PDB file of C-alpha atoms in Angstrom:
ATOM      1  CA  MET Q   1       7.263  14.441 -11.193  1.00 81.00           C
ATOM      2  CA  SER Q   2       7.032  10.825 -10.316  1.00 92.00           C
ATOM      3  CA  LEU Q   3       6.606   9.667  -6.649  1.00 97.00           C
ATOM      4  CA  LEU Q   4       7.677   6.113  -7.825  1.00 98.00           C
ATOM      5  CA  HIS Q   5       9.605   5.116 -10.820  1.00 98.00           C
ATOM      6  CA  VAL Q   6      10.297   1.489 -11.712  1.00 98.00           C
ATOM      7  CA  ARG Q   7      12.977   0.733 -14.333  1.00 97.00           C
ATOM      8  CA  ASN Q   8      13.674  -2.708 -15.848  1.00 97.00           C
ATOM      9  CA  VAL Q   9      13.044  -4.609 -12.566  1.00 97.00           C
ATOM     10  CA  SER Q  10      13.313  -8.196 -12.671  1.00 97.00           C
ATOM     11  CA  HIS Q  11      13.114 -10.976  -9.907  1.00 97.00           C
ATOM     12  CA  ARG Q  12      13.441 -14.597  -9.534  1.00 95.00           C
ATOM     13  CA  PHE Q  13      13.405 -17.509  -7.005  1.00 93.00           C
ATOM     14  CA  ASP Q  14      14.292 -20.849  -8.346  1.00 90.00           C
ATOM     15  CA  TYR Q  15      12.517 -19.512 -11.342  1.00 93.00           C
ATOM     16  CA  LEU Q  16      11.998 -16.292 -13.412  1.00 95.00           C
ATOM     17  CA  LEU Q  17       8.933 -14.646 -11.814  1.00 95.00           C
ATOM     18  CA  PHE Q  18       8.774 -11.516 -13.825  1.00 96.00           C
ATOM     19  CA  ASP Q  19      11.171  -9.522 -16.202  1.00 96.00           C
ATOM     20  CA  ASN Q  20      11.720  -5.907 -17.263  1.00 96.00           C
ATOM     21  CA  VAL Q  21       8.765  -4.393 -15.207  1.00 97.00           C
ATOM     22  CA  ASN Q  22       8.584  -0.651 -15.996  1.00 97.00           C
ATOM     23  CA  PHE Q  23       6.139   1.909 -14.815  1.00 97.00           C
ATOM     24  CA  ALA Q  24       5.620   5.306 -12.841  1.00 97.00           C
ATOM     25  CA  LEU Q  25       3.228   7.066 -10.561  1.00 98.00           C
ATOM     26  CA  ALA Q  26       2.955  10.579 -10.181  1.00 98.00           C
ATOM     27  CA  PRO Q  27       0.976  12.363  -7.445  1.00 98.00           C
ATOM     28  CA  LYS Q  28      -2.804  11.612  -7.469  1.00 98.00           C
ATOM     29  CA  GLU Q  29      -2.387   8.649  -9.750  1.00 98.00           C
ATOM     30  CA  SER Q  30      -3.164   5.041  -8.823  1.00 98.00           C
ATOM     31  CA  MET Q  31      -2.329   2.007 -10.472  1.00 98.00           C
ATOM     32  CA  ALA Q  32      -4.196  -1.537  -9.934  1.00 97.00           C
ATOM     33  CA  ILE Q  33      -1.723  -4.576 -10.752  1.00 97.00           C
ATOM     34  CA  LEU Q  34      -3.800  -7.900 -11.744  1.00 96.00           C
ATOM     35  CA  GLY Q  35      -2.499 -11.220 -12.436  1.00 93.00           C
ATOM     36  CA  VAL Q  36      -2.832 -15.025 -11.594  1.00 92.00           C
ATOM     37  CA  SER Q  37      -2.118 -16.343  -8.247  1.00 90.00           C
ATOM     38  CA  GLY Q  38       1.755 -16.810  -8.166  1.00 90.00           C
ATOM     39  CA  SER Q  39       2.455 -14.168 -10.884  1.00 93.00           C
ATOM     40  CA  GLY Q  40       4.436 -12.014  -8.212  1.00 95.00           C
ATOM     41  CA  LYS Q  41       2.247  -9.201  -7.648  1.00 96.00           C
ATOM     42  CA  SER Q  42       2.878  -9.346  -3.977  1.00 95.00           C
ATOM     43  CA  THR Q  43       6.777  -9.690  -4.518  1.00 96.00           C
ATOM     44  CA  LEU Q  44       6.622  -6.516  -6.854  1.00 97.00           C
ATOM     45  CA  MET Q  45       4.863  -4.585  -4.350  1.00 96.00           C
ATOM     46  CA  HIS Q  46       7.439  -5.604  -1.711  1.00 97.00           C
ATOM     47  CA  ILE Q  47      10.273  -4.396  -4.169  1.00 97.00           C
ATOM     48  CA  CYS Q  48       8.702  -1.167  -4.934  1.00 98.00           C
ATOM     49  CA  SER Q  49       8.019  -0.431  -1.083  1.00 97.00           C
ATOM     50  CA  THR Q  50      11.620  -1.147   0.006  1.00 96.00           C
ATOM     51  CA  LEU Q  51      11.060  -4.457   1.517  1.00 96.00           C
ATOM     52  CA  LEU Q  52      12.836  -6.508  -0.986  1.00 96.00           C
ATOM     53  CA  LYS Q  53      15.718  -5.805  -3.321  1.00 96.00           C
ATOM     54  CA  PRO Q  54      15.212  -6.906  -6.945  1.00 97.00           C
ATOM     55  CA  ASN Q  55      17.650  -9.223  -8.865  1.00 96.00           C
ATOM     56  CA  LYS Q  56      17.964  -6.341 -11.397  1.00 97.00           C
ATOM     57  CA  GLY Q  57      16.797  -3.182 -11.905  1.00 97.00           C
ATOM     58  CA  ASP Q  58      16.096   0.404 -10.391  1.00 97.00           C
ATOM     59  CA  VAL Q  59      13.400   1.665  -8.085  1.00 97.00           C
ATOM     60  CA  VAL Q  60      13.258   5.492  -7.511  1.00 97.00           C
ATOM     61  CA  LEU Q  61      10.787   6.073  -4.684  1.00 97.00           C
ATOM     62  CA  CYS Q  62      10.086   9.820  -3.458  1.00 96.00           C
ATOM     63  CA  ASP Q  63      13.519  10.791  -5.455  1.00 95.00           C
ATOM     64  CA  HIS Q  64      15.705   7.913  -3.854  1.00 96.00           C
ATOM     65  CA  HIS Q  65      17.215   5.297  -5.647  1.00 96.00           C
ATOM     66  CA  ILE Q  66      16.211   2.962  -2.581  1.00 96.00           C
ATOM     67  CA  TYR Q  67      18.395  -0.067  -3.413  1.00 95.00           C
ATOM     68  CA  ASP Q  68      21.512   2.122  -3.889  1.00 93.00           C
ATOM     69  CA  ASP Q  69      20.986   4.151  -0.854  1.00 81.00           C
ATOM     70  CA  ASN Q  70      21.720   2.538   2.709  1.00 89.00           C
ATOM     71  CA  GLU Q  71      19.169   1.067   5.145  1.00 93.00           C
ATOM     72  CA  ASP Q  72      18.849   4.262   6.856  1.00 94.00           C
ATOM     73  CA  THR Q  73      17.316   5.814   3.723  1.00 94.00           C
ATOM     74  CA  ARG Q  74      14.757   3.033   3.419  1.00 95.00           C
ATOM     75  CA  LEU Q  75      13.920   3.061   7.058  1.00 94.00           C
ATOM     76  CA  LYS Q  76      13.191   6.932   6.978  1.00 94.00           C
ATOM     77  CA  LEU Q  77      10.945   6.349   3.982  1.00 96.00           C
ATOM     78  CA  ARG Q  78       9.032   3.714   5.683  1.00 94.00           C
ATOM     79  CA  ARG Q  79       8.601   5.899   8.634  1.00 93.00           C
ATOM     80  CA  TYR Q  80       7.753   8.983   6.885  1.00 95.00           C
ATOM     81  CA  ASP Q  81       6.599   8.546   3.432  1.00 96.00           C
ATOM     82  CA  VAL Q  82       5.592   5.041   2.601  1.00 97.00           C
ATOM     83  CA  GLY Q  83       2.241   3.409   3.870  1.00 96.00           C
ATOM     84  CA  ILE Q  84       1.923  -0.390   3.407  1.00 96.00           C
ATOM     85  CA  ILE Q  85      -1.549  -2.297   3.645  1.00 95.00           C
ATOM     86  CA  PHE Q  86      -0.847  -5.860   3.960  1.00 90.00           C
ATOM     87  CA  GLN Q  87      -2.996  -8.661   3.170  1.00 83.00           C
ATOM     88  CA  SER Q  88      -2.755  -9.635   6.992  1.00 82.00           C
ATOM     89  CA  HIS Q  89      -3.341  -6.715   9.137  1.00 82.00           C
ATOM     90  CA  TYR Q  90      -0.423  -6.916  11.439  1.00 86.00           C
ATOM     91  CA  LEU Q  91      -1.924  -4.837  14.317  1.00 91.00           C
ATOM     92  CA  PHE Q  92      -0.710  -5.239  17.853  1.00 89.00           C
ATOM     93  CA  LYS Q  93      -3.236  -7.572  19.150  1.00 85.00           C
ATOM     94  CA  GLY Q  94      -2.521  -6.620  22.898  1.00 87.00           C
ATOM     95  CA  PHE Q  95      -3.353  -3.070  22.142  1.00 93.00           C
ATOM     96  CA  PHE Q  96      -6.623  -1.375  21.701  1.00 95.00           C
ATOM     97  CA  ALA Q  97      -7.462  -0.103  18.157  1.00 95.00           C
ATOM     98  CA  ASN Q  98      -6.947   3.455  18.961  1.00 94.00           C
ATOM     99  CA  GLU Q  99      -3.571   2.737  20.260  1.00 95.00           C
ATOM    100  CA  ASN Q 100      -2.552   1.113  17.063  1.00 93.00           C
ATOM    101  CA  VAL Q 101      -3.621   4.133  15.066  1.00 94.00           C
ATOM    102  CA  GLU Q 102      -2.142   6.773  17.353  1.00 92.00           C
ATOM    103  CA  LEU Q 103       1.142   5.026  17.642  1.00 90.00           C
ATOM    104  CA  ALA Q 104       1.660   5.351  13.701  1.00 91.00           C
ATOM    105  CA  SER Q 105       0.610   9.091  13.816  1.00 89.00           C
ATOM    106  CA  VAL Q 106       3.155   9.680  16.642  1.00 90.00           C
ATOM    107  CA  ILE Q 107       6.093   7.804  15.221  1.00 90.00           C
ATOM    108  CA  SER Q 108       5.730   9.561  11.916  1.00 90.00           C
ATOM    109  CA  ASP Q 109       5.279  12.956  13.625  1.00 90.00           C
ATOM    110  CA  LYS Q 110       1.880  13.665  11.731  1.00 89.00           C
ATOM    111  CA  THR Q 111      -1.448  14.848  12.875  1.00 86.00           C
ATOM    112  CA  MET Q 112      -4.232  12.429  11.893  1.00 83.00           C
ATOM    113  CA  ASP Q 113      -7.530  13.498  10.207  1.00 86.00           C
ATOM    114  CA  HIS Q 114      -9.989  11.780  12.648  1.00 87.00           C
ATOM    115  CA  THR Q 115     -12.881  12.050  10.334  1.00 91.00           C
ATOM    116  CA  ILE Q 116     -11.118   9.051   8.318  1.00 92.00           C
ATOM    117  CA  LEU Q 117     -12.244   6.763  11.158  1.00 94.00           C
ATOM    118  CA  GLU Q 118     -16.069   7.915  10.519  1.00 94.00           C
ATOM    119  CA  ARG Q 119     -15.349   7.421   6.875  1.00 94.00           C
ATOM    120  CA  LEU Q 120     -13.878   3.789   7.353  1.00 95.00           C
ATOM    121  CA  GLY Q 121     -16.868   2.881   9.761  1.00 94.00           C
ATOM    122  CA  ILE Q 122     -14.643   2.166  12.618  1.00 95.00           C
ATOM    123  CA  ALA Q 123     -15.147   5.181  15.119  1.00 95.00           C
ATOM    124  CA  GLU Q 124     -17.305   3.456  17.407  1.00 95.00           C
ATOM    125  CA  PHE Q 125     -14.907   0.323  17.783  1.00 93.00           C
ATOM    126  CA  MET Q 126     -11.570   2.280  18.300  1.00 95.00           C
ATOM    127  CA  HIS Q 127     -11.776   1.627  22.173  1.00 95.00           C
ATOM    128  CA  TYR Q 128     -11.985  -2.157  21.681  1.00 95.00           C
ATOM    129  CA  ARG Q 129      -8.997  -4.358  21.867  1.00 95.00           C
ATOM    130  CA  VAL Q 130      -7.765  -5.675  18.533  1.00 94.00           C
ATOM    131  CA  GLY Q 131      -8.700  -9.146  19.551  1.00 92.00           C
ATOM    132  CA  ASP Q 132     -12.173  -8.213  20.066  1.00 94.00           C
ATOM    133  CA  LEU Q 133     -12.795  -6.971  16.594  1.00 94.00           C
ATOM    134  CA  SER Q 134     -13.857  -8.981  13.393  1.00 93.00           C
ATOM    135  CA  GLY Q 135     -11.737  -9.564  10.606  1.00 91.00           C
ATOM    136  CA  GLY Q 136     -13.008  -6.902   8.555  1.00 93.00           C
ATOM    137  CA  GLN Q 137     -12.807  -4.178  11.130  1.00 94.00           C
ATOM    138  CA  GLN Q 138      -9.254  -5.219  11.975  1.00 94.00           C
ATOM    139  CA  GLN Q 139      -8.563  -4.747   8.461  1.00 94.00           C
ATOM    140  CA  ARG Q 140     -10.001  -1.164   8.595  1.00 95.00           C
ATOM    141  CA  VAL Q 141      -8.128  -0.268  11.460  1.00 95.00           C
ATOM    142  CA  SER Q 142      -5.032  -1.339   9.702  1.00 95.00           C
ATOM    143  CA  ILE Q 143      -5.956   0.905   6.785  1.00 96.00           C
ATOM    144  CA  ALA Q 144      -6.748   3.955   9.397  1.00 96.00           C
ATOM    145  CA  ARG Q 145      -3.188   3.218  10.776  1.00 95.00           C
ATOM    146  CA  VAL Q 146      -1.512   3.801   7.283  1.00 96.00           C
ATOM    147  CA  LEU Q 147      -3.410   6.843   6.684  1.00 96.00           C
ATOM    148  CA  ALA Q 148      -2.677   8.243  10.182  1.00 95.00           C
ATOM    149  CA  LYS Q 149       0.862   8.553   8.819  1.00 94.00           C
ATOM    150  CA  LYS Q 150      -0.130  10.656   5.836  1.00 95.00           C
ATOM    151  CA  PRO Q 151       2.054   8.919   3.455  1.00 96.00           C
ATOM    152  CA  LYS Q 152       3.024  10.200   0.090  1.00 97.00           C
ATOM    153  CA  ILE Q 153       2.613   6.697  -1.472  1.00 98.00           C
ATOM    154  CA  ILE Q 154       0.330   3.806  -0.388  1.00 98.00           C
ATOM    155  CA  PHE Q 155       1.025   0.265  -1.146  1.00 98.00           C
ATOM    156  CA  ALA Q 156      -2.187  -1.742  -0.719  1.00 97.00           C
ATOM    157  CA  ASP Q 157      -1.971  -5.415  -1.139  1.00 95.00           C
ATOM    158  CA  GLU Q 158      -5.683  -6.854  -1.508  1.00 93.00           C
ATOM    159  CA  PRO Q 159      -6.809  -4.134   1.060  1.00 93.00           C
ATOM    160  CA  THR Q 160     -10.570  -5.099   0.725  1.00 91.00           C
ATOM    161  CA  GLY Q 161     -10.159  -8.986   0.773  1.00 85.00           C
ATOM    162  CA  ASN Q 162     -11.887  -9.289   4.203  1.00 82.00           C
ATOM    163  CA  LEU Q 163     -14.498  -6.790   3.249  1.00 90.00           C
ATOM    164  CA  ASP Q 164     -18.165  -7.017   1.652  1.00 92.00           C
ATOM    165  CA  ASP Q 165     -18.745  -5.423  -1.617  1.00 93.00           C
ATOM    166  CA  LYS Q 166     -20.189  -2.241   0.013  1.00 94.00           C
ATOM    167  CA  THR Q 167     -17.602  -1.840   2.635  1.00 93.00           C
ATOM    168  CA  ALA Q 168     -14.860  -2.137  -0.095  1.00 94.00           C
ATOM    169  CA  GLN Q 169     -16.135   0.423  -2.027  1.00 95.00           C
ATOM    170  CA  GLU Q 170     -16.258   2.749   0.751  1.00 95.00           C
ATOM    171  CA  VAL Q 171     -12.654   1.633   1.738  1.00 95.00           C
ATOM    172  CA  MET Q 172     -11.486   2.398  -1.661  1.00 96.00           C
ATOM    173  CA  ASN Q 173     -13.256   5.846  -2.059  1.00 97.00           C
ATOM    174  CA  VAL Q 174     -11.495   7.014   1.081  1.00 96.00           C
ATOM    175  CA  LEU Q 175      -8.205   5.806  -0.324  1.00 97.00           C
ATOM    176  CA  PHE Q 176      -8.947   7.673  -3.727  1.00 98.00           C
ATOM    177  CA  GLU Q 177     -10.004  10.744  -1.853  1.00 96.00           C
ATOM    178  CA  TYR Q 178      -6.865  10.594   0.147  1.00 96.00           C
ATOM    179  CA  ILE Q 179      -4.342  10.499  -2.816  1.00 97.00           C
ATOM    180  CA  GLU Q 180      -6.359  13.327  -4.290  1.00 97.00           C
ATOM    181  CA  LYS Q 181      -6.317  15.721  -1.204  1.00 96.00           C
ATOM    182  CA  GLU Q 182      -2.836  14.840  -0.210  1.00 96.00           C
ATOM    183  CA  ASN Q 183      -1.043  14.652  -3.701  1.00 97.00           C
ATOM    184  CA  ALA Q 184      -0.219  11.196  -2.777  1.00 98.00           C
ATOM    185  CA  ALA Q 185      -0.327   7.878  -4.948  1.00 98.00           C
ATOM    186  CA  LEU Q 186      -1.553   4.331  -4.679  1.00 98.00           C
ATOM    187  CA  LEU Q 187      -0.319   1.134  -6.032  1.00 98.00           C
ATOM    188  CA  LEU Q 188      -2.919  -1.384  -5.396  1.00 98.00           C
ATOM    189  CA  VAL Q 189      -2.864  -5.296  -5.887  1.00 96.00           C
ATOM    190  CA  THR Q 190      -6.199  -6.805  -6.337  1.00 93.00           C
ATOM    191  CA  HIS Q 191      -8.402  -9.538  -7.745  1.00 89.00           C
ATOM    192  CA  ASN Q 192     -11.292  -7.288  -7.864  1.00 91.00           C
ATOM    193  CA  GLN Q 193     -11.981  -6.225 -11.453  1.00 92.00           C
ATOM    194  CA  HIS Q 194     -14.439  -3.591 -10.371  1.00 93.00           C
ATOM    195  CA  LEU Q 195     -12.177  -1.923  -7.986  1.00 94.00           C
ATOM    196  CA  ALA Q 196      -9.192  -2.129 -10.325  1.00 96.00           C
ATOM    197  CA  GLN Q 197     -11.055  -0.155 -13.252  1.00 96.00           C
ATOM    198  CA  GLN Q 198     -11.591   2.723 -11.096  1.00 96.00           C
ATOM    199  CA  CYS Q 199      -7.625   3.421 -10.914  1.00 97.00           C
ATOM    200  CA  THR Q 200      -5.745   5.676 -13.303  1.00 97.00           C
ATOM    201  CA  TYR Q 201      -4.134   2.583 -14.693  1.00 97.00           C
ATOM    202  CA  VAL Q 202      -4.673  -1.040 -14.783  1.00 97.00           C
ATOM    203  CA  ARG Q 203      -2.016  -3.304 -15.612  1.00 97.00           C
ATOM    204  CA  TYR Q 204      -1.434  -7.031 -15.725  1.00 96.00           C
ATOM    205  CA  LEU Q 205       1.621  -8.814 -14.374  1.00 96.00           C
ATOM    206  CA  HIS Q 206       3.243 -11.575 -16.689  1.00 93.00           C
ATOM    207  CA  VAL Q 207       6.611 -13.206 -16.612  1.00 92.00           C
ATOM    208  CA  ASP Q 208       7.435 -10.819 -19.372  1.00 89.00           C
ATOM    209  CA  GLY Q 209       6.446  -7.721 -17.383  1.00 89.00           C
ATOM    210  CA  LEU Q 210       3.500  -5.343 -17.061  1.00 91.00           C
ATOM    211  CA  SER Q 211       0.739  -5.169 -19.846  1.00 91.00           C
ATOM    212  CA  LYS Q 212      -2.449  -3.404 -20.620  1.00 83.00           C
ATOM    213  CA  GLU Q 213      -4.184  -6.440 -21.761  1.00 58.00           C
ATOM    214  CA  GLY Q 214      -5.138  -9.623 -19.775  1.00 47.00           C
TER     215      GLY Q 214
END
């Protein structure tokens, strides 16, 4: 059973970005997508996570052909089943950190595992306003917010970009442990070869699609 199945996906702007992308992710699997800047890694992630319709191809997410179904289906997937970690944290800056996380839990009707806050090293900062946190702390709060939803699949776009190597590894450990425990899947965009190699699959994005070679 696949949580995500991408079939012959192509996308272009004024030029061809990538063509004929195919892959699948099952529960407890992770995939790292590498590629040069501008190769379309973030665009591919947006397509897979319901945010951008491809020019061609099909995306099946949690048994839904997401671009054949209506917008209500995509909204429900984003509310309950999909967790997206962006390069920018997109936290509500006027809120406290704990309010950002708790709001995600309430909206998705899930009960959060609060030990994740300890594992991410942010438990002591949860009663700080977002604007009083460092960039790395804000990023970890955004990751906690995603995990509070208990999604079936996590899309993570450079989730450790603002973190030092030690903290980055700790964050990735939390994500890997989560997908194992919750039978979820992880699609990771990263420039970090060391973190990428810890995933079930490593793929490189080229104009001709995904490959195993750099």
